[in-house]
Amino acid sequence: MILFCVGMLLAGCAVPSTQPRKSAPVSSTAPTYQPAVTLGTPSVLTELEPAPQTPAKPAPAKKATPKPDKIVRVLLLEEGKSAYVKHSGRVNIYTQDGSKKYKISAAGTVSIKTHRNNQVQAGTLVAAQPIIIEPVGGTILEWDKNKYTGKFVVLPGKTFMLLEYVPLEQYLYGVLPYEMHHTWALEALKAQAVAARTYTLKSIEKKVEEPFDLYNDVRSQVYKGGGQVYDNVKQAVDQTRGEVLSYKGELFFTYYHGNCGGATDHVQIWNKKAPNIKPLSGATCKFDSHSKSYNFKQDLSNAA
């Protein structure tokens, strides 16, 4: 059962049944996520000075430079043998170490497939190391009928992994409308944005040594790319930028679901090592009976 309830449509954050294959992740250069900017303390004069004859012209206010988003590594395809990635415009394709690279200057399709000796081929590039497909100048990548704004990373092996590296807030644009209907009230979408952002950052924190941070389905959060962004979803994400949930100064996994069935149980029913904290200790749900999935029937007469 899932413990943090904000009235979602799709169940998220299930515990994955398999451990991800170990593979050297592509390094990310994104700095630590710091949504808030602390302004410096103004200096204090220690001696009185004569007032100037003419008022001093005030110095122009300095604008705080926004910190870049954390980069989220989303697993799109786990055991790939072949895949086709469409691109709406220019792309750069190169190996992780930059030793092999080439550019495509027009829209088209990049073929990805396994190669001998645990190598992978993307377009004309063959390597035994990660290959990056990077969109240039607003190019959109498309795979499995979903559109993406981040760069694709292909991890080689007997089969390959296809990942998207995407900034956090862009990632949330592609989560919200698939975990809550995009026509719902703005405040509900904002609550979902805070829950999803917290869950994402906690996952990044826990998956540093893994090749990816999140699945693109209910094992983590449903994500179908940020290529199509609804106005009210963007508004909800933008207006809550930097807002997360914490308990005693620490982020925690903000599990959520479509319907709690009347109540949730303690998080330790999943994992005995999970933190014993009040936000994850279970709660009664008062509004779940309004959901179409509150009552259901299952015929077990023919069950094996």
CSV table of C-alpha atoms in Angstrom, one decimal:
chain,number,residue,atom,x,y,z
A,1,MET,CA,0.0,0.0,0.0
A,2,ILE,CA,1.2,3.5,-0.7
A,3,LEU,CA,1.4,6.2,1.9
A,4,PHE,CA,1.5,9.7,0.6
A,5,CYS,CA,-1.8,10.7,-1.0
A,6,VAL,CA,-2.5,13.7,-3.2
A,7,GLY,CA,-5.3,12.2,-5.3
A,8,MET,CA,-3.4,11.0,-8.4
A,9,LEU,CA,-4.9,9.1,-11.4
A,10,LEU,CA,-2.1,6.7,-11.9
A,11,ALA,CA,-0.2,4.6,-9.3
A,12,GLY,CA,3.4,5.5,-9.1
A,13,CYS,CA,6.5,4.7,-7.2
A,14,ALA,CA,6.2,0.9,-6.9
A,15,VAL,CA,9.2,-1.0,-5.7
A,16,PRO,CA,11.1,-2.4,-8.7
A,17,SER,CA,11.2,-6.2,-9.0
A,18,THR,CA,14.6,-6.4,-10.6
A,19,GLN,CA,17.9,-4.7,-9.8
A,20,PRO,CA,19.3,-2.6,-12.6
A,21,ARG,CA,22.3,-3.9,-14.5
A,22,LYS,CA,25.5,-2.3,-13.3
A,23,SER,CA,27.0,-0.1,-16.0
A,24,ALA,CA,29.3,2.9,-15.8
A,25,PRO,CA,26.9,6.0,-16.0
A,26,VAL,CA,27.7,8.9,-18.2
A,27,SER,CA,29.1,11.7,-16.1
A,28,SER,CA,26.9,14.7,-15.5
A,29,THR,CA,28.2,18.2,-15.1
A,30,ALA,CA,25.1,19.7,-13.6
A,31,PRO,CA,25.8,21.4,-10.3
A,32,THR,CA,24.0,20.7,-7.0
A,33,TYR,CA,20.3,21.6,-7.2
A,34,GLN,CA,19.9,24.9,-5.3
A,35,PRO,CA,16.5,26.5,-6.1
A,36,ALA,CA,16.8,29.2,-3.5
A,37,VAL,CA,19.3,32.1,-3.8
A,38,THR,CA,20.6,33.7,-0.6
A,39,LEU,CA,21.3,37.4,-0.9
A,40,GLY,CA,24.4,38.8,0.8
A,41,THR,CA,24.2,40.9,3.9
A,42,PRO,CA,24.7,44.7,3.3
A,43,SER,CA,27.8,46.3,4.8
A,44,VAL,CA,27.4,48.6,7.8
A,45,LEU,CA,29.2,52.0,8.0
A,46,THR,CA,31.4,52.2,11.2
A,47,GLU,CA,32.0,56.0,11.0
A,48,LEU,CA,29.8,58.9,10.0
A,49,GLU,CA,30.7,60.6,6.8
A,50,PRO,CA,29.6,64.0,5.5
A,51,ALA,CA,26.6,63.8,3.2
A,52,PRO,CA,27.4,64.4,-0.5
A,53,GLN,CA,26.4,67.6,-2.2
A,54,THR,CA,24.4,65.7,-4.8
A,55,PRO,CA,22.6,62.4,-4.3
A,56,ALA,CA,24.7,59.4,-5.4
A,57,LYS,CA,23.4,57.6,-8.3
A,58,PRO,CA,22.2,54.1,-7.1
A,59,ALA,CA,24.1,51.2,-8.6
A,60,PRO,CA,22.0,49.0,-10.8
A,61,ALA,CA,20.5,46.0,-9.0
A,62,LYS,CA,22.4,42.8,-9.8
A,63,LYS,CA,20.2,40.0,-11.0
A,64,ALA,CA,20.8,36.6,-9.4
A,65,THR,CA,21.9,34.0,-11.9
A,66,PRO,CA,19.5,31.0,-11.6
A,67,LYS,CA,21.1,27.7,-10.8
A,68,PRO,CA,20.9,25.1,-13.5
A,69,ASP,CA,18.6,22.2,-12.9
A,70,LYS,CA,19.7,18.8,-11.7
A,71,ILE,CA,19.9,16.4,-14.5
A,72,VAL,CA,17.6,13.4,-14.3
A,73,ARG,CA,18.6,10.1,-15.9
A,74,VAL,CA,15.4,8.3,-17.1
A,75,LEU,CA,15.5,4.7,-18.3
A,76,LEU,CA,13.4,4.5,-21.5
A,77,LEU,CA,14.4,1.0,-22.8
A,78,GLU,CA,16.1,-1.6,-20.6
A,79,GLU,CA,17.0,-4.5,-22.8
A,80,GLY,CA,17.1,-3.1,-26.2
A,81,LYS,CA,18.2,-4.9,-29.4
A,82,SER,CA,17.1,-2.3,-31.9
A,83,ALA,CA,15.4,1.1,-31.7
A,84,TYR,CA,14.7,4.0,-34.1
A,85,VAL,CA,15.0,7.6,-32.9
A,86,LYS,CA,13.5,10.3,-35.0
A,87,HIS,CA,14.9,13.8,-34.8
A,88,SER,CA,13.1,17.0,-36.0
A,89,GLY,CA,16.4,18.8,-36.9
A,90,ARG,CA,20.1,18.8,-36.2
A,91,VAL,CA,21.8,16.3,-33.8
A,92,ASN,CA,25.3,15.5,-32.7
A,93,ILE,CA,26.2,11.9,-32.2
A,94,TYR,CA,29.4,11.1,-30.2
A,95,THR,CA,31.0,8.7,-27.8
A,96,GLN,CA,31.4,9.4,-24.2
A,97,ASP,CA,35.1,10.2,-24.4
A,98,GLY,CA,34.6,12.3,-27.6
A,99,SER,CA,36.9,10.1,-29.7
A,100,LYS,CA,34.2,9.4,-32.3
A,101,LYS,CA,31.6,11.9,-33.4
A,102,TYR,CA,29.6,13.2,-36.3
A,103,LYS,CA,26.8,15.6,-37.1
A,104,ILE,CA,23.5,15.3,-38.8
A,105,SER,CA,22.2,18.7,-40.1
A,106,ALA,CA,18.6,17.8,-41.1
A,107,ALA,CA,15.6,15.9,-39.8
A,108,GLY,CA,15.7,12.1,-40.0
A,109,THR,CA,16.0,8.9,-38.1
A,110,VAL,CA,18.9,7.3,-36.2
A,111,SER,CA,19.0,3.5,-36.0
A,112,ILE,CA,20.3,2.0,-32.8
A,113,LYS,CA,21.2,-1.7,-32.6
A,114,THR,CA,23.5,-4.1,-30.7
A,115,HIS,CA,26.8,-5.0,-32.4
A,116,ARG,CA,29.3,-7.8,-31.9
A,117,ASN,CA,31.6,-8.0,-28.8
A,118,ASN,CA,29.0,-6.1,-26.6
A,119,GLN,CA,29.3,-3.0,-28.7
A,120,VAL,CA,26.4,-0.8,-29.8
A,121,GLN,CA,25.8,1.1,-33.0
A,122,ALA,CA,24.0,4.4,-33.3
A,123,GLY,CA,23.8,5.7,-36.9
A,124,THR,CA,27.3,5.0,-38.3
A,125,LEU,CA,29.0,5.1,-34.9
A,126,VAL,CA,30.0,1.8,-33.3
A,127,ALA,CA,31.5,1.7,-29.8
A,128,ALA,CA,31.9,-0.3,-26.6
A,129,GLN,CA,31.3,2.8,-24.6
A,130,PRO,CA,28.2,5.0,-24.1
A,131,ILE,CA,27.0,6.9,-27.2
A,132,ILE,CA,25.2,10.2,-26.9
A,133,ILE,CA,22.6,11.5,-29.3
A,134,GLU,CA,22.3,15.2,-28.6
A,135,PRO,CA,19.6,17.5,-30.1
A,136,VAL,CA,20.8,20.9,-31.3
A,137,GLY,CA,18.9,24.2,-31.6
A,138,GLY,CA,15.6,23.1,-30.3
A,139,THR,CA,15.5,19.7,-32.1
A,140,ILE,CA,13.0,17.2,-30.6
A,141,LEU,CA,13.8,13.5,-30.3
A,142,GLU,CA,11.0,11.0,-30.8
A,143,TRP,CA,11.0,7.4,-29.7
A,144,ASP,CA,8.0,5.0,-29.1
A,145,LYS,CA,5.6,7.8,-30.2
A,146,ASN,CA,6.8,10.1,-27.4
A,147,LYS,CA,8.7,13.3,-27.8
A,148,TYR,CA,11.8,14.3,-25.8
A,149,THR,CA,13.8,17.5,-25.3
A,150,GLY,CA,16.8,16.0,-23.5
A,151,LYS,CA,19.7,14.1,-24.9
A,152,PHE,CA,19.7,10.3,-25.4
A,153,VAL,CA,22.4,8.1,-24.0
A,154,VAL,CA,22.9,4.5,-25.2
A,155,LEU,CA,24.7,2.2,-22.8
A,156,PRO,CA,26.3,-0.8,-24.6
A,157,GLY,CA,26.2,-4.5,-23.6
A,158,LYS,CA,24.7,-7.8,-24.7
A,159,THR,CA,21.6,-5.7,-25.0
A,160,PHE,CA,21.6,-1.9,-24.7
A,161,MET,CA,19.9,0.6,-22.4
A,162,LEU,CA,18.4,3.8,-23.8
A,163,LEU,CA,18.3,6.7,-21.4
A,164,GLU,CA,17.3,10.3,-21.5
A,165,TYR,CA,19.3,12.9,-19.7
A,166,VAL,CA,16.9,15.8,-19.0
A,167,PRO,CA,16.8,18.8,-16.6
A,168,LEU,CA,14.6,18.3,-13.6
A,169,GLU,CA,11.9,20.9,-14.4
A,170,GLN,CA,11.6,19.7,-18.0
A,171,TYR,CA,11.3,16.1,-16.7
A,172,LEU,CA,8.3,17.2,-14.4
A,173,TYR,CA,6.5,18.7,-17.5
A,174,GLY,CA,6.4,15.1,-18.8
A,175,VAL,CA,5.3,13.5,-15.5
A,176,LEU,CA,2.4,15.6,-14.3
A,177,PRO,CA,-0.1,15.0,-17.1
A,178,TYR,CA,0.4,11.2,-16.8
A,179,GLU,CA,0.1,11.0,-13.0
A,180,MET,CA,-2.8,13.5,-12.8
A,181,HIS,CA,-5.1,14.7,-15.5
A,182,HIS,CA,-3.8,18.0,-17.0
A,183,THR,CA,-7.3,19.6,-16.8
A,184,TRP,CA,-7.5,19.3,-13.0
A,185,ALA,CA,-7.4,22.4,-10.7
A,186,LEU,CA,-4.1,24.3,-10.6
A,187,GLU,CA,-3.6,23.8,-6.9
A,188,ALA,CA,-4.0,20.1,-7.3
A,189,LEU,CA,-1.4,20.1,-10.1
A,190,LYS,CA,0.9,22.2,-7.9
A,191,ALA,CA,0.6,19.6,-5.1
A,192,GLN,CA,1.5,16.9,-7.6
A,193,ALA,CA,4.5,18.9,-8.8
A,194,VAL,CA,5.9,19.1,-5.3
A,195,ALA,CA,5.4,15.4,-4.6
A,196,ALA,CA,6.9,14.4,-8.0
A,197,ARG,CA,9.9,16.8,-7.6
A,198,THR,CA,10.6,15.5,-4.1
A,199,TYR,CA,10.4,11.8,-5.2
A,200,THR,CA,12.7,12.6,-8.1
A,201,LEU,CA,15.4,14.3,-6.1
A,202,LYS,CA,15.3,11.5,-3.5
A,203,SER,CA,15.7,9.0,-6.2
A,204,ILE,CA,18.7,10.9,-7.6
A,205,GLU,CA,20.2,10.9,-4.2
A,206,LYS,CA,19.9,7.2,-3.8
A,207,LYS,CA,20.9,6.1,-7.3
A,208,VAL,CA,24.3,7.9,-7.6
A,209,GLU,CA,26.1,4.6,-8.3
A,210,GLU,CA,23.5,3.3,-10.6
A,211,PRO,CA,23.3,3.8,-14.4
A,212,PHE,CA,19.9,5.6,-14.1
A,213,ASP,CA,17.8,7.4,-11.6
A,214,LEU,CA,14.2,6.5,-12.5
A,215,TYR,CA,12.1,4.2,-14.7
A,216,ASN,CA,9.7,5.8,-17.1
A,217,ASP,CA,6.7,3.8,-15.8
A,218,VAL,CA,4.9,3.0,-12.5
A,219,ARG,CA,8.0,1.5,-11.0
A,220,SER,CA,9.0,5.1,-10.5
A,221,GLN,CA,6.8,7.8,-12.1
A,222,VAL,CA,5.0,7.7,-15.4
A,223,TYR,CA,7.0,9.8,-17.8
A,224,LYS,CA,6.3,10.3,-21.6
A,225,GLY,CA,8.7,13.0,-22.5
A,226,GLY,CA,8.6,16.8,-22.3
A,227,GLY,CA,8.1,17.4,-26.0
A,228,GLN,CA,4.4,18.4,-25.5
A,229,VAL,CA,3.8,20.7,-22.5
A,230,TYR,CA,0.3,21.7,-21.4
A,231,ASP,CA,0.0,25.4,-20.2
A,232,ASN,CA,-1.5,24.6,-16.8
A,233,VAL,CA,1.1,21.8,-16.2
A,234,LYS,CA,3.9,24.2,-17.0
A,235,GLN,CA,2.3,26.8,-14.7
A,236,ALA,CA,2.1,24.3,-11.8
A,237,VAL,CA,5.7,23.3,-12.2
A,238,ASP,CA,7.1,26.8,-12.7
A,239,GLN,CA,5.1,28.2,-9.7
A,240,THR,CA,6.5,25.6,-7.4
A,241,ARG,CA,10.0,25.6,-8.6
A,242,GLY,CA,12.4,24.7,-5.8
A,243,GLU,CA,9.6,23.5,-3.5
A,244,VAL,CA,10.0,20.0,-2.0
A,245,LEU,CA,8.8,18.1,1.0
A,246,SER,CA,11.1,17.3,3.9
A,247,TYR,CA,11.0,15.8,7.4
A,248,LYS,CA,13.5,17.2,9.9
A,249,GLY,CA,15.5,18.7,7.1
A,250,GLU,CA,15.7,15.5,5.0
A,251,LEU,CA,14.0,14.6,1.7
A,252,PHE,CA,11.9,11.4,1.8
A,253,PHE,CA,10.2,9.2,-0.8
A,254,THR,CA,6.8,10.8,-1.4
A,255,TYR,CA,4.9,7.8,-2.5
A,256,TYR,CA,1.6,8.5,-4.1
A,257,HIS,CA,-1.2,6.6,-5.9
A,258,GLY,CA,-4.5,6.7,-7.8
A,259,ASN,CA,-6.7,5.3,-5.0
A,260,CYS,CA,-5.7,4.4,-1.5
A,261,GLY,CA,-8.6,2.1,-0.8
A,262,GLY,CA,-9.7,4.0,2.3
A,263,ALA,CA,-6.4,4.0,4.1
A,264,THR,CA,-2.6,3.5,3.7
A,265,ASP,CA,-0.3,1.4,5.8
A,266,HIS,CA,3.2,2.1,7.2
A,267,VAL,CA,5.9,2.3,4.6
A,268,GLN,CA,7.8,-0.5,6.4
A,269,ILE,CA,5.2,-3.0,5.1
A,270,TRP,CA,7.3,-2.7,1.8
A,271,ASN,CA,10.8,-2.4,3.3
A,272,LYS,CA,11.7,-3.0,6.9
A,273,LYS,CA,14.7,-0.7,6.5
A,274,ALA,CA,12.6,2.2,5.3
A,275,PRO,CA,12.6,5.3,7.7
A,276,ASN,CA,10.1,5.2,10.5
A,277,ILE,CA,8.9,8.8,10.1
A,278,LYS,CA,5.4,10.3,10.6
A,279,PRO,CA,4.7,11.3,6.9
A,280,LEU,CA,5.1,7.6,5.9
A,281,SER,CA,3.3,6.0,8.8
A,282,GLY,CA,-0.1,5.6,7.1
A,283,ALA,CA,-3.2,7.7,6.9
A,284,THR,CA,-7.0,7.6,6.4
A,285,CYS,CA,-8.2,8.8,3.0
A,286,LYS,CA,-11.5,10.7,2.9
A,287,PHE,CA,-12.1,11.4,-0.7
A,288,ASP,CA,-11.2,8.1,-2.4
A,289,SER,CA,-14.8,7.0,-2.7
A,290,HIS,CA,-15.2,9.6,-5.5
A,291,SER,CA,-12.9,7.7,-7.7
A,292,LYS,CA,-14.2,5.3,-10.4
A,293,SER,CA,-11.7,2.7,-9.2
A,294,TYR,CA,-12.9,2.7,-5.6
A,295,ASN,CA,-15.2,-0.3,-6.2
A,296,PHE,CA,-14.3,-3.2,-8.5
A,297,LYS,CA,-15.1,-6.8,-9.1
A,298,GLN,CA,-12.7,-9.7,-9.9
A,299,ASP,CA,-13.9,-13.2,-10.8
A,300,LEU,CA,-11.7,-15.8,-9.2
A,301,SER,CA,-13.7,-18.8,-10.1
A,302,ASN,CA,-11.3,-19.7,-13.0
A,303,ALA,CA,-8.2,-18.7,-11.2
A,304,ALA,CA,-5.4,-21.3,-11.4
